[in-house]
Amino acid sequence: MDTASRPGLRELKKQRTRDALVRAALELFTTQGYEQTTVDEIVEAVDVSQRTFFRYFAGKEEVAFAVQATAESHFVKAVRGRPSHEPPLEALRRAVMASWDTIGDAVEAVIPLELHLRTFQLIESTPALLAPHLRRQESLEEELARVIAEREGLDVDTDPRPRVAVALFGGVMRLTSRLWGAGEDFSVDAMRELTASYLDQVGPALAENWHTDDGRGGADAE
Amino acid sequence: MDTASRPGLRELKKQRTRDALVRAALELFTTQGYEQTTVDEIVEAVDVSQRTFFRYFAGKEEVAFAVQATAESHFVKAVRGRPSHEPPLEALRRAVMASWDTIGDAVEAVIPLELHLRTFQLIESTPALLAPHLRRQESLEEELARVIAEREGLDVDTDPRPRVAVALFGGVMRLTSRLWGAGEDFSVDAMRELTASYLDQVGPALAENWHTDDGRGGADAE
DNA sequence: TGTCAACTGTCAGTGGCTGTCATTAGCCTC
DNA sequence: GAGGCTAATGACAGCCACTGACAGTTGACA
């Protein structure tokens, strides 16, 4: 019986150790800062050797992105689930909004949502974390471009539009993340509103002449 | 007489040491790889102590971006020099193209253009360098947003359009850089063509329905 | 020419990270 | 349920990026 996938005590302990390391690390990072936290402190809190830590995570920074990875695949899944009649950019927009609505379900198995939001804010405000974060975003964009191309039945290496569309979208997402991290309201609602209002500004920003002043309003910055 | 700014022997030696470190580092990085090169190797080639290296550069990665910084401010200068009647995105586009045309003048005081291009390619293909590169690009975008806002007589913290326009532009720039680095033609010409053709795709990518197939052509990827 | 300040070298030490090897502990078979 | 197999861990040594402290050297300038 249950030939499918039996956890097994070994697997369970591994998962437990990994989650404990993530929780301890994020708690330490968000309270005393990323660079002020040593790997020794993290492993001491979980009571494992330093060597074990580096068997679970390739480096100190990787543990900071463990939950981010969950959130990202949550978002990609949302994009995949969009009805195919939606134009690409509308699908992307609705997917972000939807995945922010349900982010708790995807994350709270490991850490409370509140800690995840604090971690996000930490990443945005810590150069040593922001850098790898942006690199991760770039590979996420490549994945998204392939999803979009598939949706539209196009070859991502022949037709430039999927990658360009995702690049435009990604540019605005990074902007909103930055402004969210630099602001004062670290709630999911603030993120949603910022996202929506800045995506509304894509058209106006592309206009030839900004001085006609059309299409403004709705986006309040900082 | 010449009260303005007299180099002085001290300044001269400093500049000499710094340039020598940059040249040695980039040469080593591009021939044997960034992570395969130790700081000890660099300082040995220039015959200074390791401590001196870290007095000139905050870290091993900073030396890799020394020339990039020159190229970036060259580009910002080009944007500032654009006639004010050009729409924002056209100004940005013409500024990139122009600064690629004259990049040699800005760079060859320190290293041959060819080494700079090899370095650029190295950055794009080395995760440990790509990450800080993207972070640098983000702060460059903030600077550009302020320049654009000034051009248009707007407040960058009130009107979202300058930042959105720069984010869109920056998204496409990162895309073209990535494709250039992943391609096979590492020439300036290849960069120029890639840039032009992908900027042409912004309109088409924003179109509601891609299947009408309008506005395509001109951009050949990979 | 002598004094000051800037620049540099040496040394010791910390922290992130890796290879190696012995030990422990879940798993599976008889 | 005793044994062997192997994954997981711990302990230790060592590399490399980076820093603080202190001493030595060398332009700058009176």
Short mmCIF file of C-alpha atoms (C1' of nucleotides) in Angstrom, two decimals:
data_model
loop_
_atom_site.label_atom_id
_atom_site.label_comp_id
_atom_site.label_asym_id
_atom_site.label_seq_id
_atom_site.Cartn_x
_atom_site.Cartn_y
_atom_site.Cartn_z
CA MET A 1 0.00 0.00 0.00
CA ASP A 2 0.93 3.65 -0.58
CA THR A 3 3.55 2.90 -3.17
CA ALA A 4 3.27 6.54 -4.26
CA SER A 5 5.59 8.39 -1.92
CA ARG A 6 6.05 7.49 1.70
CA PRO A 7 7.86 10.25 3.57
CA GLY A 8 10.02 8.00 5.71
CA LEU A 9 11.61 9.11 8.93
CA ARG A 10 14.79 10.17 7.21
CA GLU A 11 12.98 12.53 4.82
CA LEU A 12 10.92 13.92 7.66
CA LYS A 13 13.94 14.78 9.74
CA LYS A 14 15.61 16.43 6.77
CA GLN A 15 12.56 18.58 6.09
CA ARG A 16 12.35 19.46 9.75
CA THR A 17 16.01 20.47 9.91
CA ARG A 18 15.77 22.52 6.74
CA ASP A 19 12.65 24.38 7.88
CA ALA A 20 14.20 25.00 11.28
CA LEU A 21 17.28 26.49 9.62
CA VAL A 22 15.14 28.73 7.41
CA ARG A 23 13.05 29.94 10.33
CA ALA A 24 16.05 30.58 12.55
CA ALA A 25 17.98 32.33 9.79
CA LEU A 26 15.13 34.62 8.70
CA GLU A 27 14.32 35.49 12.29
CA LEU A 28 17.95 36.42 12.95
CA PHE A 29 18.37 38.23 9.63
CA THR A 30 15.28 40.37 10.11
CA THR A 31 16.01 41.25 13.71
CA GLN A 32 19.73 41.97 13.70
CA GLY A 33 20.50 42.32 9.99
CA TYR A 34 21.86 39.97 7.33
CA GLU A 35 25.55 40.82 7.52
CA GLN A 36 25.48 41.04 11.30
CA THR A 37 24.30 37.44 11.46
CA THR A 38 26.93 34.71 11.23
CA VAL A 39 26.30 31.19 10.04
CA ASP A 40 27.56 30.01 13.41
CA GLU A 41 24.70 31.83 15.10
CA ILE A 42 22.14 30.17 12.85
CA VAL A 43 23.44 26.65 13.35
CA GLU A 44 23.74 27.18 17.06
CA ALA A 45 20.06 28.13 17.24
CA VAL A 46 19.11 24.89 15.47
CA ASP A 47 21.87 22.86 17.08
CA VAL A 48 23.50 21.41 13.98
CA SER A 49 27.06 21.72 12.75
CA GLN A 50 28.12 24.44 10.32
CA ARG A 51 28.98 21.75 7.81
CA THR A 52 25.38 20.58 7.83
CA PHE A 53 24.13 24.07 7.08
CA PHE A 54 26.25 24.17 3.94
CA ARG A 55 24.89 20.79 2.92
CA TYR A 56 21.36 22.23 2.87
CA PHE A 57 22.22 25.64 1.40
CA ALA A 58 24.92 26.51 -1.09
CA GLY A 59 25.68 29.69 0.83
CA LYS A 60 24.48 32.05 3.51
CA GLU A 61 22.40 34.00 1.01
CA GLU A 62 20.53 30.97 -0.30
CA VAL A 63 18.67 30.47 2.95
CA ALA A 64 17.35 34.01 2.65
CA PHE A 65 15.69 33.09 -0.67
CA ALA A 66 14.24 29.74 0.36
CA VAL A 67 10.74 31.16 0.86
CA GLN A 68 11.08 33.58 -2.03
CA ALA A 69 11.49 30.57 -4.28
CA THR A 70 8.14 29.27 -3.07
CA ALA A 71 6.48 32.60 -3.76
CA GLU A 72 7.99 32.76 -7.23
CA SER A 73 6.78 29.36 -8.32
CA HIS A 74 3.41 30.28 -6.84
CA PHE A 75 3.35 33.24 -9.21
CA VAL A 76 4.49 31.22 -12.21
CA LYS A 77 1.74 28.75 -11.50
CA ALA A 78 -0.76 31.62 -11.47
CA VAL A 79 0.46 32.76 -14.89
CA ARG A 80 0.11 29.23 -16.25
CA GLY A 81 -3.45 29.15 -14.95
CA ARG A 82 -4.59 32.24 -16.79
CA PRO A 83 -7.20 31.72 -19.53
CA SER A 84 -5.59 31.77 -22.93
CA HIS A 85 -7.87 34.44 -24.37
CA GLU A 86 -6.27 37.11 -22.17
CA PRO A 87 -3.62 39.27 -23.85
CA PRO A 88 -0.13 38.51 -22.49
CA LEU A 89 0.31 41.58 -20.34
CA GLU A 90 -3.18 41.32 -18.93
CA ALA A 91 -2.50 37.70 -17.99
CA LEU A 92 0.70 38.73 -16.23
CA ARG A 93 -1.04 41.53 -14.40
CA ARG A 94 -3.92 39.41 -13.21
CA ALA A 95 -1.51 36.66 -12.18
CA VAL A 96 0.50 38.96 -9.89
CA MET A 97 -2.60 40.36 -8.29
CA ALA A 98 -4.05 36.89 -7.76
CA SER A 99 -0.84 35.45 -6.39
CA TRP A 100 -0.57 38.29 -3.86
CA ASP A 101 -4.08 37.42 -2.72
CA THR A 102 -3.15 33.82 -2.03
CA ILE A 103 0.49 34.17 -1.03
CA GLY A 104 -0.29 33.17 2.53
CA ASP A 105 -1.44 29.69 1.52
CA ALA A 106 1.83 29.06 -0.28
CA VAL A 107 4.14 30.34 2.40
CA GLU A 108 2.66 29.67 5.82
CA ALA A 109 3.58 25.99 5.77
CA VAL A 110 7.11 27.10 6.61
CA ILE A 111 6.98 30.57 8.15
CA PRO A 112 4.31 33.10 9.10
CA LEU A 113 3.40 35.48 6.29
CA GLU A 114 4.49 38.41 8.39
CA LEU A 115 8.04 37.07 8.59
CA HIS A 116 8.06 36.57 4.82
CA LEU A 117 7.08 40.20 4.27
CA ARG A 118 9.78 41.36 6.68
CA THR A 119 12.26 39.21 4.77
CA PHE A 120 11.16 40.74 1.48
CA GLN A 121 11.71 44.19 2.91
CA LEU A 122 15.10 43.12 4.21
CA ILE A 123 16.14 41.87 0.79
CA GLU A 124 15.13 45.14 -0.84
CA SER A 125 17.11 47.17 1.67
CA THR A 126 20.23 45.02 1.89
CA PRO A 127 22.60 45.45 -1.08
CA ALA A 128 24.23 42.07 -0.47
CA LEU A 129 20.80 40.45 -0.81
CA LEU A 130 19.30 42.73 -3.43
CA ALA A 131 22.00 41.79 -5.92
CA PRO A 132 21.31 38.03 -5.99
CA HIS A 133 17.59 38.82 -5.80
CA LEU A 134 17.77 40.72 -9.07
CA ARG A 135 19.69 37.90 -10.67
CA ARG A 136 17.00 35.49 -9.59
CA GLN A 137 14.37 37.79 -11.06
CA GLU A 138 16.16 37.71 -14.36
CA SER A 139 16.04 33.95 -14.60
CA LEU A 140 12.41 34.10 -13.51
CA GLU A 141 11.79 36.41 -16.46
CA GLU A 142 13.33 33.92 -18.82
CA GLU A 143 10.97 31.26 -17.48
CA LEU A 144 8.01 33.62 -17.83
CA ALA A 145 8.96 34.42 -21.40
CA ARG A 146 8.80 30.74 -22.22
CA VAL A 147 5.41 30.39 -20.56
CA ILE A 148 4.07 33.40 -22.48
CA ALA A 149 5.50 32.12 -25.74
CA GLU A 150 3.84 28.76 -25.16
CA ARG A 151 0.51 30.44 -24.38
CA GLU A 152 0.66 32.29 -27.67
CA GLY A 153 2.05 29.38 -29.62
CA LEU A 154 5.28 31.16 -30.49
CA ASP A 155 8.95 30.23 -30.49
CA VAL A 156 10.73 32.24 -27.81
CA ASP A 157 13.97 32.23 -29.80
CA THR A 158 12.41 33.46 -33.02
CA ASP A 159 9.78 35.96 -31.95
CA PRO A 160 11.16 38.73 -29.72
CA ARG A 161 7.77 39.77 -28.35
CA PRO A 162 7.46 37.29 -25.46
CA ARG A 163 10.80 38.31 -23.99
CA VAL A 164 10.17 42.01 -24.60
CA ALA A 165 6.73 41.86 -23.02
CA VAL A 166 8.12 40.09 -19.95
CA ALA A 167 11.04 42.53 -19.77
CA LEU A 168 8.63 45.48 -19.73
CA PHE A 169 6.50 43.80 -17.11
CA GLY A 170 9.55 42.84 -15.07
CA GLY A 171 10.87 46.39 -15.20
CA VAL A 172 7.69 47.72 -13.62
CA MET A 173 7.65 44.90 -11.05
CA ARG A 174 11.17 45.73 -9.92
CA LEU A 175 10.23 49.38 -9.69
CA THR A 176 7.22 48.68 -7.51
CA SER A 177 9.23 46.31 -5.30
CA ARG A 178 11.85 48.98 -4.82
CA LEU A 179 9.30 51.64 -3.95
CA TRP A 180 7.49 49.25 -1.61
CA GLY A 181 10.75 48.48 0.19
CA ALA A 182 11.65 52.15 0.40
CA GLY A 183 8.22 53.15 1.66
CA GLU A 184 6.69 52.70 5.06
CA ASP A 185 3.71 50.46 4.56
CA PHE A 186 5.01 46.90 4.35
CA SER A 187 1.60 45.30 3.93
CA VAL A 188 0.41 43.08 1.10
CA ASP A 189 -2.29 45.64 0.38
CA ALA A 190 0.29 48.35 -0.18
CA MET A 191 2.09 46.05 -2.59
CA ARG A 192 -1.11 45.33 -4.50
CA GLU A 193 -2.03 48.96 -4.84
CA LEU A 194 1.45 49.99 -5.90
CA THR A 195 1.54 47.23 -8.50
CA ALA A 196 -1.84 48.11 -9.95
CA SER A 197 -1.24 51.84 -10.14
CA TYR A 198 2.19 51.57 -11.71
CA LEU A 199 1.07 49.06 -14.31
CA ASP A 200 -1.58 51.63 -15.20
CA GLN A 201 1.21 54.09 -15.98
CA VAL A 202 2.80 52.03 -18.75
CA GLY A 203 0.62 53.60 -21.42
CA PRO A 204 1.10 57.19 -20.23
CA ALA A 205 4.85 56.71 -19.87
CA LEU A 206 5.10 55.61 -23.48
CA ALA A 207 3.18 58.62 -24.74
CA GLU A 208 5.08 60.90 -27.08
CA ASN A 209 4.26 64.08 -25.30
CA TRP A 210 3.88 64.03 -21.54
CA HIS A 211 2.79 67.63 -21.32
CA THR A 212 -0.70 66.90 -22.58
CA ASP A 213 -1.06 65.38 -19.11
CA ASP A 214 -3.43 62.62 -20.08
CA GLY A 215 -3.77 59.34 -18.26
CA ARG A 216 -2.37 60.54 -14.98
CA GLY A 217 -3.64 60.09 -11.46
CA GLY A 218 -4.10 56.99 -9.36
CA ALA A 219 -0.44 56.48 -8.60
CA ASP A 220 0.86 58.14 -5.49
CA ALA A 221 4.56 57.67 -4.97
CA GLU A 222 6.46 57.55 -1.68
CA MET B 1 49.39 79.93 -12.27
CA ASP B 2 47.38 76.72 -12.70
CA THR B 3 45.62 77.06 -9.39
CA ALA B 4 42.91 74.90 -10.88
CA SER B 5 44.14 71.35 -10.39
CA ARG B 6 47.74 70.33 -10.54
CA PRO B 7 48.09 66.55 -10.61
CA GLY B 8 51.06 66.27 -8.26
CA LEU B 9 53.35 63.29 -8.13
CA ARG B 10 51.33 61.63 -5.41
CA GLU B 11 48.09 61.78 -7.39
CA LEU B 12 49.90 60.52 -10.44
CA LYS B 13 51.27 57.49 -8.68
CA LYS B 14 47.88 56.71 -7.22
CA GLN B 15 46.22 56.87 -10.62
CA ARG B 16 48.99 54.72 -12.07
CA THR B 17 48.58 52.09 -9.35
CA ARG B 18 44.83 52.06 -9.69
CA ASP B 19 44.91 51.72 -13.47
CA ALA B 20 47.53 49.00 -13.23
CA LEU B 21 45.34 47.07 -10.79
CA VAL B 22 42.32 47.42 -13.08
CA ARG B 23 44.24 46.27 -16.13
CA ALA B 24 45.85 43.33 -14.35
CA ALA B 25 42.57 42.28 -12.76
CA LEU B 26 40.51 42.45 -15.94
CA GLU B 27 43.16 40.63 -17.91
CA LEU B 28 43.26 37.85 -15.32
CA PHE B 29 39.49 37.72 -14.94
CA THR B 30 38.83 37.45 -18.65
CA THR B 31 41.51 34.85 -19.30
CA GLN B 32 41.14 32.48 -16.37
CA GLY B 33 37.74 33.44 -14.94
CA TYR B 34 36.61 35.69 -12.10
CA GLU B 35 36.34 33.14 -9.32
CA GLN B 36 39.50 31.36 -10.41
CA THR B 37 41.45 34.58 -9.90
CA THR B 38 42.59 35.42 -6.37
CA VAL B 39 43.33 38.89 -5.11
CA ASP B 40 46.85 37.68 -4.36
CA GLU B 41 47.41 36.99 -8.04
CA ILE B 42 46.27 40.49 -8.98
CA VAL B 43 48.46 42.28 -6.46
CA GLU B 44 51.42 40.10 -7.35
CA ALA B 45 51.10 41.14 -11.00
CA VAL B 46 51.20 44.82 -9.99
CA ASP B 47 53.58 44.28 -7.10
CA VAL B 48 51.64 45.90 -4.31
CA SER B 49 50.39 44.42 -1.06
CA GLN B 50 46.93 42.93 -0.69
CA ARG B 51 46.12 45.62 1.83
CA THR B 52 46.74 48.28 -0.79
CA PHE B 53 44.34 46.60 -3.19
CA PHE B 54 41.56 46.86 -0.61
CA ARG B 55 42.36 50.50 -0.07
CA TYR B 56 41.63 51.19 -3.74
CA PHE B 57 38.66 48.85 -4.11
CA ALA B 58 36.05 47.92 -1.54
CA GLY B 59 36.11 44.33 -2.73
CA LYS B 60 37.25 41.99 -5.43
CA GLU B 61 34.13 42.65 -7.49
CA GLU B 62 34.51 46.42 -7.46
CA VAL B 63 37.58 46.30 -9.66
CA ALA B 64 35.55 44.45 -12.27
CA PHE B 65 33.15 47.40 -12.50
CA ALA B 66 35.72 50.17 -12.55
CA VAL B 67 35.46 50.64 -16.32
CA GLN B 68 31.74 49.93 -16.37
CA ALA B 69 31.31 52.96 -14.15
CA THR B 70 33.03 55.07 -16.79
CA ALA B 71 30.77 53.72 -19.50
CA GLU B 72 27.68 54.36 -17.41
CA SER B 73 28.46 57.97 -16.71
CA HIS B 74 29.31 58.33 -20.40
CA PHE B 75 25.77 57.18 -21.15
CA VAL B 76 24.15 59.44 -18.54
CA LYS B 77 26.04 62.35 -20.03
CA ALA B 78 24.64 61.43 -23.44
CA VAL B 79 21.11 61.47 -22.04
CA ARG B 80 21.70 64.87 -20.47
CA GLY B 81 22.89 66.14 -23.83
CA ARG B 82 19.75 65.21 -25.72
CA PRO B 83 17.66 68.10 -27.07
CA SER B 84 14.69 68.73 -24.83
CA HIS B 85 12.12 68.50 -27.62
CA GLU B 86 12.67 64.74 -27.94
CA PRO B 87 10.12 62.54 -26.17
CA PRO B 88 11.66 60.78 -23.14
CA LEU B 89 11.97 57.33 -24.64
CA GLU B 90 13.35 58.65 -27.90
CA ALA B 91 15.97 60.60 -25.95
CA LEU B 92 16.96 57.48 -24.08
CA ARG B 93 17.13 55.45 -27.26
CA ARG B 94 19.26 57.96 -29.12
CA ALA B 95 21.51 58.35 -26.09
CA VAL B 96 22.32 54.63 -25.92
CA MET B 97 23.02 54.43 -29.61
CA ALA B 98 25.22 57.52 -29.48
CA SER B 99 27.12 56.38 -26.44
CA TRP B 100 27.86 53.03 -28.05
CA ASP B 101 29.28 54.94 -30.98
CA THR B 102 31.69 56.85 -28.79
CA ILE B 103 32.36 54.33 -26.04
CA GLY B 104 35.95 53.92 -27.17
CA ASP B 105 36.81 57.54 -26.41
CA ALA B 106 35.58 57.17 -22.85
CA VAL B 107 37.26 53.89 -22.09
CA GLU B 108 40.53 53.62 -23.91
CA ALA B 109 42.35 55.92 -21.51
CA VAL B 110 42.50 52.97 -19.13
CA ILE B 111 42.08 49.77 -21.13
CA PRO B 112 41.65 48.79 -24.79
CA LEU B 113 38.02 48.71 -25.89
CA GLU B 114 38.36 45.06 -26.72
CA LEU B 115 39.20 44.21 -23.11
CA HIS B 116 36.20 46.20 -21.97
CA LEU B 117 33.91 44.21 -24.23
CA ARG B 118 35.41 40.95 -23.01
CA THR B 119 34.81 42.16 -19.45
CA PHE B 120 31.21 42.99 -20.25
CA GLN B 121 30.72 39.53 -21.63
CA LEU B 122 32.37 38.04 -18.55
CA ILE B 123 30.03 39.96 -16.27
CA GLU B 124 26.99 38.73 -18.16
CA SER B 125 28.13 35.14 -17.94
CA THR B 126 29.39 35.09 -14.35
CA PRO B 127 26.60 34.88 -11.76
CA ALA B 128 28.81 36.33 -9.03
CA LEU B 129 29.34 39.41 -11.22
CA LEU B 130 25.94 39.58 -12.87
CA ALA B 131 24.24 40.02 -9.50
CA PRO B 132 26.05 43.22 -8.46
CA HIS B 133 25.84 44.40 -12.07
CA LEU B 134 22.05 44.31 -11.94
CA ARG B 135 22.06 46.16 -8.64
CA ARG B 136 24.24 48.84 -10.20
CA GLN B 137 21.83 49.08 -13.12
CA GLU B 138 19.00 49.67 -10.70
CA SER B 139 20.67 52.65 -9.12
CA LEU B 140 21.56 53.88 -12.59
CA GLU B 141 17.85 53.76 -13.40
CA GLU B 142 17.06 55.89 -10.40
CA GLU B 143 19.56 58.45 -11.63
CA LEU B 144 18.10 58.33 -15.12
CA ALA B 145 14.59 58.80 -13.77
CA ARG B 146 15.73 62.01 -12.10
CA VAL B 147 17.36 63.23 -15.30
CA ILE B 148 14.20 62.50 -17.30
CA ALA B 149 12.01 64.16 -14.69
CA GLU B 150 14.20 67.23 -14.82
CA ARG B 151 14.05 67.31 -18.62
CA GLU B 152 10.27 67.29 -18.51
CA GLY B 153 10.06 69.62 -15.54
CA LEU B 154 8.39 67.05 -13.31
CA ASP B 155 8.83 65.92 -9.72
CA VAL B 156 10.13 62.36 -9.72
CA ASP B 157 8.41 61.60 -6.42
CA THR B 158 5.03 62.84 -7.51
CA ASP B 159 4.70 61.83 -11.13
CA PRO B 160 5.23 58.11 -11.70
CA ARG B 161 5.92 58.43 -15.42
CA PRO B 162 9.65 59.18 -15.31
CA ARG B 163 10.40 56.10 -13.23
CA VAL B 164 8.02 53.92 -15.25
CA ALA B 165 9.50 55.07 -18.55
CA VAL B 166 13.02 54.34 -17.32
CA ALA B 167 11.92 50.99 -15.91
CA LEU B 168 10.50 49.99 -19.30
CA PHE B 169 13.64 51.15 -21.05
CA GLY B 170 15.85 49.44 -18.48
CA GLY B 171 13.96 46.20 -18.87
CA VAL B 172 14.68 46.11 -22.58
CA MET B 173 18.32 47.11 -22.02
CA ARG B 174 18.88 44.23 -19.62
CA LEU B 175 17.23 41.89 -22.07
CA THR B 176 19.50 42.95 -24.92
CA SER B 177 22.57 42.75 -22.68
CA ARG B 178 21.64 39.24 -21.71
CA LEU B 179 21.07 38.14 -25.27
CA TRP B 180 24.31 39.81 -26.39
CA GLY B 181 26.23 37.97 -23.69
CA ALA B 182 24.59 34.68 -24.54
CA GLY B 183 25.19 35.11 -28.26
CA GLU B 184 28.34 34.70 -30.24
CA ASP B 185 29.05 38.11 -31.71
CA PHE B 186 30.64 40.21 -28.98
CA SER B 187 31.11 43.28 -31.14
CA VAL B 188 29.77 46.76 -30.51
CA ASP B 189 27.88 46.51 -33.77
CA ALA B 190 26.03 43.43 -32.57
CA MET B 191 25.07 45.32 -29.43
CA ARG B 192 23.83 48.29 -31.43
CA GLU B 193 21.69 46.19 -33.71
CA LEU B 194 20.25 44.15 -30.87
CA THR B 195 19.39 47.30 -28.97
CA ALA B 196 17.70 48.98 -31.92
CA SER B 197 15.68 45.98 -32.98
CA TYR B 198 14.43 45.14 -29.48
CA LEU B 199 13.45 48.71 -28.73
CA ASP B 200 11.40 48.51 -31.93
CA GLN B 201 9.50 45.62 -30.38
CA VAL B 202 8.12 47.58 -27.43
CA GLY B 203 5.04 48.64 -29.34
CA PRO B 204 4.25 45.22 -30.79
CA ALA B 205 4.79 43.53 -27.42
CA LEU B 206 2.21 45.81 -25.83
CA ALA B 207 -0.37 45.08 -28.51
CA GLU B 208 -3.54 43.43 -27.28
CA ASN B 209 -3.58 40.68 -29.82
CA TRP B 210 -0.29 39.28 -31.07
CA HIS B 211 -1.88 37.05 -33.65
CA THR B 212 -2.60 39.88 -36.04
CA ASP B 213 1.16 39.71 -36.56
CA ASP B 214 1.68 43.41 -37.11
CA GLY B 215 4.89 45.22 -36.44
CA ARG B 216 7.12 42.21 -36.52
CA GLY B 217 10.42 41.63 -38.26
CA GLY B 218 13.78 43.26 -37.84
CA ALA B 219 14.71 41.45 -34.65
CA ASP B 220 16.61 38.24 -34.99
CA ALA B 221 17.31 36.52 -31.69
CA GLU B 222 20.16 34.19 -30.76
"C1'" DT C 1 65.95 70.44 5.44
"C1'" DG C 2 62.80 69.08 8.65
"C1'" DT C 3 58.04 68.30 9.76
"C1'" DC C 4 53.57 66.68 8.63
"C1'" DA C 5 50.33 63.90 6.35
"C1'" DA C 6 49.31 60.59 3.02
"C1'" DC C 7 50.26 56.24 1.36
"C1'" DT C 8 51.87 51.60 1.95
"C1'" DG C 9 53.35 47.06 4.05
"C1'" DT C 10 53.13 43.54 7.69
"C1'" DC C 11 50.68 40.83 10.72
"C1'" DA C 12 47.07 38.85 13.13
"C1'" DG C 13 42.37 37.68 13.06
"C1'" DT C 14 37.28 36.89 11.47
"C1'" DG C 15 33.86 34.82 8.64
"C1'" DG C 16 32.20 32.29 4.57
"C1'" DC C 17 32.95 28.10 2.42
"C1'" DT C 18 35.09 23.31 1.03
"C1'" DG C 19 37.40 18.65 1.22
"C1'" DT C 20 38.19 14.73 3.96
"C1'" DC C 21 37.29 11.21 7.03
"C1'" DA C 22 35.32 8.97 10.93
"C1'" DT C 23 30.83 8.28 13.30
"C1'" DT C 24 25.96 7.99 13.70
"C1'" DA C 25 21.44 6.52 12.45
"C1'" DG C 26 17.58 5.25 9.29
"C1'" DC C 27 16.58 1.41 6.15
"C1'" DC C 28 16.32 -3.15 4.34
"C1'" DT C 29 17.18 -8.15 4.25
"C1'" DC C 30 17.38 -12.57 6.11
"C1'" DG D 1 15.97 -8.54 15.62
"C1'" DA D 2 20.85 -8.91 14.20
"C1'" DG D 3 23.46 -7.69 10.60
"C1'" DG D 4 25.09 -4.99 6.64
"C1'" DC D 5 24.38 -0.97 3.57
"C1'" DT D 6 24.18 3.81 2.89
"C1'" DA D 7 22.57 8.48 3.71
"C1'" DA D 8 23.30 12.09 6.96
"C1'" DT D 9 26.07 14.31 10.22
"C1'" DG D 10 30.03 16.08 12.96
"C1'" DA D 11 34.82 17.27 13.67
"C1'" DC D 12 38.86 19.12 11.78
"C1'" DA D 13 42.00 21.35 8.71
"C1'" DG D 14 42.53 24.66 5.32
"C1'" DC D 15 41.58 28.41 1.49
"C1'" DC D 16 40.23 32.93 0.40
"C1'" DA D 17 38.01 37.52 0.88
"C1'" DC D 18 38.28 41.09 3.89
"C1'" DT D 19 39.48 44.18 8.20
"C1'" DG D 20 41.82 46.54 12.16
"C1'" DA D 21 46.03 48.03 14.15
"C1'" DC D 22 50.50 49.59 13.96
"C1'" DA D 23 54.86 50.71 11.92
"C1'" DG D 24 57.58 52.31 8.00
"C1'" DT D 25 58.09 55.11 3.89
"C1'" DT D 26 57.62 58.92 0.86
"C1'" DG D 27 55.56 63.11 -1.43
"C1'" DA D 28 54.25 67.97 -0.01
"C1'" DC D 29 55.23 72.25 1.77
"C1'" DA D 30 57.03 75.65 4.83
#
